[in-house]
Amino acid sequence: MLPPASSLTDFQTIDLQEFAEETRYKFLTASVVPRPIALVTSLGSGGVLNAAPFSQFVIVSVTPPLLAFVAHDLPGGQKDTVRNVLSSGSFVINTVSESMAVQVQQCSEFFPPDVSEVAVVGFRTLPSEKVTPDRIAESPLQFECRLSRSVEFGDHGSHTTMIVGEVLLVHCAAGVLEGHRVNHARLNPLGRISGRAYVKTGDVLHV
Ligand SMILES: Cc1cc2nc3c(=O)[nH]c(=O)nc-3n(C[C@H](O)[C@H](O)[C@H](O)COP(=O)(O)O)c2cc1C
């Protein structure tokens, strides 16, 4: 039921420009919620399989099928994922189910480029068919992607890169695909709120 009209006039209005960078980041990422998570695997220059979660993740186009994620630079420069994708031209978006939460959080910690997060957290891998980076076997649905374009954003020392990938092939674990439909109970996706807060998506509302 919608709330009564009398309760719809009490708002606090803010100007994001007046926030410090970190506060703005926290406000935006805590407001646009819940977000799906792309666990991106990419190959480093030494052949190291990198894995990192990105929840600024969106469908850009259906035809062609384009998916995108956005990565913020670290103070030292681009994240490993961005560097790997721009130099190799391909990546895999591994979707994330509830049972992967702890490992996904661990993958987001800082590891030097020569260390594979995949090996550290104990995910198993499967070879991809059309791109070079492996896929995460625990992920119920994986998108093999070829870099379509990258778009740069940023101001006042803040820099982000949107990586857009064309989906070349999709792998669905047993039970995920029913005809052309995705079985969400089997996918059991994990959503991100902010920081270390996640949301389970099993409580579905049909309207
Ligand atoms: C669930 C989750 C979602 C995240 N989403 C993003 C994101 O959308 N953009 C981003 O720049 N960092 C995001 N991060 C942080 C990166 O995963 C983290 O910086 C990671 O170490 C990058 O790894 P890389 O240097 O191997 O690419 C997220 C972290 C978590 C735990």
GROMACS .gro file of C-alpha atoms and ligand atoms in nm:
model
  238
    1MET     CA    1   0.000   0.000   0.000
    2LEU     CA    2   0.128   0.351  -0.086
    3PRO     CA    3   0.207   0.587   0.208
    4PRO     CA    4  -0.042   0.871   0.290
    5ALA     CA    5   0.013   1.203   0.101
    6SER     CA    6   0.075   1.390   0.431
    7SER     CA    7   0.398   1.193   0.480
    8LEU     CA    8   0.536   1.278   0.134
    9THR     CA    9   0.658   1.636   0.191
   10ASP     CA   10   0.939   1.587   0.441
   11PHE     CA   11   1.266   1.570   0.244
   12GLN     CA   12   1.623   1.673   0.314
   13THR     CA   13   1.785   1.815  -0.001
   14ILE     CA   14   2.157   1.785  -0.057
   15ASP     CA   15   2.408   1.906  -0.316
   16LEU     CA   16   2.657   1.627  -0.388
   17GLN     CA   17   2.918   1.886  -0.495
   18GLU     CA   18   2.943   1.992  -0.131
   19PHE     CA   19   3.039   1.642  -0.023
   20ALA     CA   20   3.401   1.531  -0.004
   21GLU     CA   21   3.495   1.271  -0.269
   22GLU     CA   22   3.480   0.975  -0.030
   23THR     CA   23   3.145   1.083   0.119
   24ARG     CA   24   3.002   1.130  -0.230
   25TYR     CA   25   3.122   0.782  -0.325
   26LYS     CA   26   2.969   0.629  -0.013
   27PHE     CA   27   2.643   0.818  -0.061
   28LEU     CA   28   2.603   0.717  -0.426
   29THR     CA   29   2.695   0.354  -0.377
   30ALA     CA   30   2.467   0.325  -0.072
   31SER     CA   31   2.179   0.489  -0.263
   32VAL     CA   32   2.176   0.296  -0.590
   33VAL     CA   33   2.101  -0.041  -0.434
   34PRO     CA   34   2.088  -0.333  -0.443
   35ARG     CA   35   2.338  -0.390  -0.722
   36PRO     CA   36   2.422  -0.713  -0.904
   37ILE     CA   37   2.783  -0.820  -0.890
   38ALA     CA   38   3.011  -0.898  -1.183
   39LEU     CA   39   3.306  -1.108  -1.072
   40VAL     CA   40   3.542  -1.023  -1.357
   41THR     CA   41   3.820  -1.261  -1.454
   42SER     CA   42   4.099  -1.125  -1.672
   43LEU     CA   43   4.451  -1.229  -1.766
   44GLY     CA   44   4.755  -1.039  -1.643
   45SER     CA   45   5.071  -1.002  -1.850
   46GLY     CA   46   5.240  -1.300  -1.682
   47GLY     CA   47   4.937  -1.523  -1.748
   48VAL     CA   48   4.805  -1.473  -1.393
   49LEU     CA   49   4.426  -1.510  -1.369
   50ASN     CA   50   4.289  -1.203  -1.191
   51ALA     CA   51   3.942  -1.192  -1.032
   52ALA     CA   52   3.773  -0.882  -0.891
   53PRO     CA   53   3.409  -0.796  -0.809
   54PHE     CA   54   3.239  -0.491  -0.965
   55SER     CA   55   2.888  -0.392  -0.861
   56GLN     CA   56   2.868  -0.089  -1.086
   57PHE     CA   57   2.747  -0.336  -1.344
   58VAL     CA   58   2.481  -0.284  -1.610
   59ILE     CA   59   2.323  -0.410  -1.936
   60VAL     CA   60   2.411  -0.146  -2.199
   61SER     CA   61   2.250  -0.297  -2.508
   62VAL     CA   62   2.059  -0.610  -2.606
   63THR     CA   63   2.150  -0.616  -2.978
   64PRO     CA   64   2.442  -0.643  -2.976
   65PRO     CA   65   2.449  -0.787  -2.624
   66LEU     CA   66   2.668  -0.542  -2.431
   67LEU     CA   67   2.746  -0.549  -2.059
   68ALA     CA   68   2.947  -0.286  -1.874
   69PHE     CA   69   3.114  -0.231  -1.541
   70VAL     CA   70   3.282   0.075  -1.397
   71ALA     CA   71   3.616   0.073  -1.217
   72HIS     CA   72   3.753   0.358  -1.006
   73ASP     CA   73   4.126   0.418  -1.020
   74LEU     CA   74   4.326   0.361  -0.704
   75PRO     CA   75   4.562   0.639  -0.588
   76GLY     CA   76   4.841   0.445  -0.765
   77GLY     CA   77   4.652   0.420  -1.097
   78GLN     CA   78   4.429   0.174  -1.278
   79LYS     CA   79   4.308  -0.146  -1.111
   80ASP     CA   80   4.457  -0.472  -1.239
   81THR     CA   81   4.128  -0.564  -1.409
   82VAL     CA   82   4.123  -0.246  -1.620
   83ARG     CA   83   4.488  -0.278  -1.716
   84ASN     CA   84   4.439  -0.646  -1.810
   85VAL     CA   85   4.122  -0.589  -2.013
   86LEU     CA   86   4.264  -0.292  -2.203
   87SER     CA   87   4.580  -0.481  -2.293
   88SER     CA   88   4.426  -0.824  -2.368
   89GLY     CA   89   4.088  -0.717  -2.512
   90SER     CA   90   3.879  -0.979  -2.333
   91PHE     CA   91   3.735  -1.082  -1.997
   92VAL     CA   92   3.471  -1.301  -1.835
   93ILE     CA   93   3.183  -1.173  -1.621
   94ASN     CA   94   3.104  -1.445  -1.369
   95THR     CA   95   2.773  -1.387  -1.192
   96VAL     CA   96   2.774  -1.426  -0.816
   97SER     CA   97   2.545  -1.646  -0.610
   98GLU     CA   98   2.487  -1.625  -0.235
   99SER     CA   99   2.721  -1.914  -0.158
  100MET     CA  100   3.015  -1.720  -0.311
  101ALA     CA  101   2.985  -1.414  -0.080
  102VAL     CA  102   3.288  -1.471   0.143
  103GLN     CA  103   3.523  -1.548  -0.147
  104VAL     CA  104   3.394  -1.252  -0.350
  105GLN     CA  105   3.464  -1.016  -0.060
  106GLN     CA  106   3.815  -1.166  -0.030
  107CYS     CA  107   3.876  -1.114  -0.404
  108SER     CA  108   3.822  -0.740  -0.352
  109GLU     CA  109   4.119  -0.710  -0.118
  110PHE     CA  110   4.445  -0.579  -0.255
  111PHE     CA  111   4.670  -0.838  -0.416
  112PRO     CA  112   4.973  -0.754  -0.631
  113PRO     CA  113   4.933  -0.822  -1.007
  114ASP     CA  114   5.141  -1.143  -0.989
  115VAL     CA  115   4.906  -1.304  -0.733
  116SER     CA  116   4.587  -1.478  -0.853
  117GLU     CA  117   4.288  -1.400  -0.629
  118VAL     CA  118   4.124  -1.710  -0.774
  119ALA     CA  119   4.392  -1.938  -0.629
  120VAL     CA  120   4.405  -1.749  -0.296
  121VAL     CA  121   4.031  -1.779  -0.225
  122GLY     CA  122   4.004  -2.134  -0.366
  123PHE     CA  123   3.767  -2.088  -0.658
  124ARG     CA  124   3.793  -2.353  -0.927
  125THR     CA  125   3.824  -2.259  -1.293
  126LEU     CA  126   3.705  -2.380  -1.633
  127PRO     CA  127   3.856  -2.285  -1.970
  128SER     CA  128   3.669  -2.033  -2.182
  129GLU     CA  129   3.599  -2.104  -2.548
  130LYS     CA  130   3.615  -1.768  -2.725
  131VAL     CA  131   3.829  -1.560  -2.487
  132THR     CA  132   4.156  -1.627  -2.307
  133PRO     CA  133   4.070  -1.579  -1.934
  134ASP     CA  134   3.924  -1.880  -1.754
  135ARG     CA  135   3.578  -1.876  -1.595
  136ILE     CA  136   3.491  -1.938  -1.230
  137ALA     CA  137   3.334  -2.284  -1.199
  138GLU     CA  138   3.134  -2.192  -0.885
  139SER     CA  139   2.957  -1.910  -1.075
  140PRO     CA  140   2.617  -2.030  -1.204
  141LEU     CA  141   2.623  -1.814  -1.517
  142GLN     CA  142   2.927  -1.676  -1.700
  143PHE     CA  143   2.955  -1.431  -1.990
  144GLU     CA  144   3.258  -1.451  -2.216
  145CYS     CA  145   3.316  -1.092  -2.333
  146ARG     CA  146   3.527  -0.917  -2.595
  147LEU     CA  147   3.616  -0.555  -2.516
  148SER     CA  148   3.381  -0.335  -2.719
  149ARG     CA  149   3.496   0.003  -2.591
  150SER     CA  150   3.620   0.178  -2.282
  151VAL     CA  151   3.501   0.520  -2.171
  152GLU     CA  152   3.688   0.746  -1.931
  153PHE     CA  153   3.523   0.973  -1.673
  154GLY     CA  154   3.649   1.192  -1.397
  155ASP     CA  155   3.724   1.530  -1.255
  156HIS     CA  156   3.940   1.682  -0.982
  157GLY     CA  157   4.177   1.386  -0.950
  158SER     CA  158   3.900   1.123  -0.954
  159HIS     CA  159   3.917   0.888  -1.251
  160THR     CA  160   3.693   0.599  -1.354
  161THR     CA  161   3.681   0.371  -1.657
  162MET     CA  162   3.368   0.210  -1.794
  163ILE     CA  163   3.452  -0.117  -1.966
  164VAL     CA  164   3.191  -0.230  -2.218
  165GLY     CA  165   3.208  -0.589  -2.337
  166GLU     CA  166   3.025  -0.771  -2.613
  167VAL     CA  167   2.897  -1.107  -2.494
  168LEU     CA  168   3.035  -1.376  -2.723
  169LEU     CA  169   2.918  -1.682  -2.533
  170VAL     CA  170   2.723  -1.760  -2.214
  171HIS     CA  171   2.766  -2.066  -1.993
  172CYS     CA  172   2.477  -2.168  -1.766
  173ALA     CA  173   2.522  -2.428  -1.492
  174ALA     CA  174   2.284  -2.725  -1.485
  175GLY     CA  175   1.933  -2.617  -1.389
  176VAL     CA  176   1.989  -2.244  -1.455
  177LEU     CA  177   1.838  -2.243  -1.803
  178GLU     CA  178   1.479  -2.360  -1.849
  179GLY     CA  179   1.400  -2.323  -2.218
  180HIS     CA  180   1.506  -1.961  -2.275
  181ARG     CA  181   1.431  -1.855  -1.918
  182VAL     CA  182   1.669  -1.821  -1.628
  183ASN     CA  183   1.569  -2.003  -1.311
  184HIS     CA  184   1.641  -1.737  -1.047
  185ALA     CA  185   1.604  -1.975  -0.758
  186ARG     CA  186   1.889  -2.179  -0.906
  187LEU     CA  187   2.091  -1.863  -0.989
  188ASN     CA  188   2.038  -1.740  -0.632
  189PRO     CA  189   2.208  -1.404  -0.704
  190LEU     CA  190   2.379  -1.200  -0.436
  191GLY     CA  191   2.319  -0.824  -0.433
  192ARG     CA  192   2.546  -0.557  -0.293
  193ILE     CA  193   2.426  -0.285  -0.058
  194SER     CA  194   2.753  -0.112   0.038
  195GLY     CA  195   3.075  -0.188   0.220
  196ARG     CA  196   3.044  -0.544   0.346
  197ALA     CA  197   2.663  -0.545   0.335
  198TYR     CA  198   2.496  -0.775   0.086
  199VAL     CA  199   2.139  -0.874   0.018
  200LYS     CA  200   1.986  -1.214  -0.050
  201THR     CA  201   1.734  -1.218  -0.334
  202GLY     CA  202   1.528  -1.524  -0.251
  203ASP     CA  203   1.227  -1.327  -0.123
  204VAL     CA  204   1.064  -1.246  -0.458
  205LEU     CA  205   0.759  -1.019  -0.484
  206HIS     CA  206   0.528  -1.088  -0.779
  207VAL     CA  207   0.308  -0.787  -0.866
  208LIG     C1  208   3.099  -0.665  -0.393
  208LIG     C2  209   3.202  -0.563  -0.438
  208LIG     C3  210   3.174  -0.480  -0.544
  208LIG     C4  211   3.270  -0.387  -0.590
  208LIG     N1  212   3.238  -0.305  -0.694
  208LIG     C5  213   3.330  -0.219  -0.742
  208LIG     C6  214   3.300  -0.135  -0.854
  208LIG     O1  215   3.190  -0.139  -0.912
  208LIG     N2  216   3.398  -0.052  -0.899
  208LIG     C7  217   3.522  -0.048  -0.841
  208LIG     O2  218   3.608   0.028  -0.888
  208LIG     N3  219   3.553  -0.127  -0.737
  208LIG     C8  220   3.461  -0.212  -0.686
  208LIG     N4  221   3.492  -0.293  -0.580
  208LIG     C9  222   3.631  -0.295  -0.531
  208LIG    C10  223   3.722  -0.383  -0.621
  208LIG     O3  224   3.673  -0.516  -0.627
  208LIG    C11  225   3.865  -0.384  -0.564
  208LIG     O4  226   3.921  -0.256  -0.577
  208LIG    C12  227   3.957  -0.489  -0.627
  208LIG     O5  228   4.070  -0.504  -0.546
  208LIG    C13  229   4.004  -0.457  -0.766
  208LIG     O6  230   4.088  -0.563  -0.805
  208LIG     P1  231   4.190  -0.559  -0.925
  208LIG     O7  232   4.296  -0.455  -0.892
  208LIG     O8  233   4.244  -0.699  -0.926
  208LIG     O9  234   4.114  -0.524  -1.049
  208LIG    C14  235   3.397  -0.381  -0.528
  208LIG    C15  236   3.423  -0.464  -0.417
  208LIG    C16  237   3.326  -0.552  -0.372
  208LIG    C17  238   3.355  -0.640  -0.253
   0.00000   0.00000   0.00000
